Coordinates of C-alpha atoms and ligand atoms in Angstrom, one line a residue:
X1 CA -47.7 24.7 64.6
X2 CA -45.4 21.9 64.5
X3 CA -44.7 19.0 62.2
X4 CA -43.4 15.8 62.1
X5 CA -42.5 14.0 59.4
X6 CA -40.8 10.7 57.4
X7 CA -39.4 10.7 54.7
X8 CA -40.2 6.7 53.3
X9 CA -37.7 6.6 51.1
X10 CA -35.0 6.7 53.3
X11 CA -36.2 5.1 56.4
X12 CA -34.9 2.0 56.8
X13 CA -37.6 0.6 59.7
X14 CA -34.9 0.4 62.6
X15 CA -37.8 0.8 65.0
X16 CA -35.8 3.4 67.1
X17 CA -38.4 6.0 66.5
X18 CA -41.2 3.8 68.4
X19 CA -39.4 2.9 70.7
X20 CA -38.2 6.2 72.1
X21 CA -41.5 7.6 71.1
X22 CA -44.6 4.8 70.9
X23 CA -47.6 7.6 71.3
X24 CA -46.3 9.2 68.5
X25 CA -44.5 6.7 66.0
X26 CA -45.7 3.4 64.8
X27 CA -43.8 0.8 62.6
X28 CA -46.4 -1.0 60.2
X29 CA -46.2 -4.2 58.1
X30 CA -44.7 -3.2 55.5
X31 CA -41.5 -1.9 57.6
X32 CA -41.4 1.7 57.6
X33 CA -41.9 3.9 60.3
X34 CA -45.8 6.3 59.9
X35 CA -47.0 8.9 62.2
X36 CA -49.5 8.3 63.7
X37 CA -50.7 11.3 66.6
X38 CA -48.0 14.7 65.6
X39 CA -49.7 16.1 68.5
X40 CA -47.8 13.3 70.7
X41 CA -44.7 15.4 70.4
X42 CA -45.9 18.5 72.7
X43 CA -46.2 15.8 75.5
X44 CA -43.3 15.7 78.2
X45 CA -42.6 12.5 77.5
X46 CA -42.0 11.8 74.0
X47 CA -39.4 14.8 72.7
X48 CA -39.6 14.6 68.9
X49 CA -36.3 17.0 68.5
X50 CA -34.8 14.3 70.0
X51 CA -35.9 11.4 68.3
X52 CA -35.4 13.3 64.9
X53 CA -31.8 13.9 65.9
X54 CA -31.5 9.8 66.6
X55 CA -32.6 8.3 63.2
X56 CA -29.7 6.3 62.1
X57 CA -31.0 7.9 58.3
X58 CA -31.9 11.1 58.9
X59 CA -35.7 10.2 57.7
X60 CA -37.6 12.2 60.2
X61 CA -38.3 15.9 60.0
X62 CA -39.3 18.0 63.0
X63 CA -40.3 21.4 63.0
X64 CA -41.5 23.2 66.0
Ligands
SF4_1 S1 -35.7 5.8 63.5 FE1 -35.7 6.5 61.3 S2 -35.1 4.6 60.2 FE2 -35.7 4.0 62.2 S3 -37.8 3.4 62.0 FE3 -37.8 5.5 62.7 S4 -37.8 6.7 60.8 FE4 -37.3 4.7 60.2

């Protein structure tokens, strides 16, 4: 069972996660980055691995 995960604390609401990955990541009002479908990331176009590897912070955890 995967996860996916962000840590609040350190993200600092660059957007990047969305925009690689919009089914999956959503930024709110209050500027930080929420999951909001984990399932997203078993779909062939959103590669959470990836996206977790891009985060200018390191705020997102994926496990597969
Ligand atoms: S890429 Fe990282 S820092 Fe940027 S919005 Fe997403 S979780 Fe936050």
């Amino acid at each position: 069972m995967s996860s996916v995960k962000i840590d609040k604390e350190k993200c600092i609401g660059c957007g990047l996660c969305e925009s690689m990955c919009p089914e999956v990541f959503e930024l709110r009002s209050d500027g930080k980055a929420y999951v909001k479908n984990p399932s997203g990331c078993k779909s062939e176009s959103c590669n959470c691995k990836d996206v977790a590897a891009s985060c200018p912070v390191q705020a997102i955890t994926y496990e597969e």
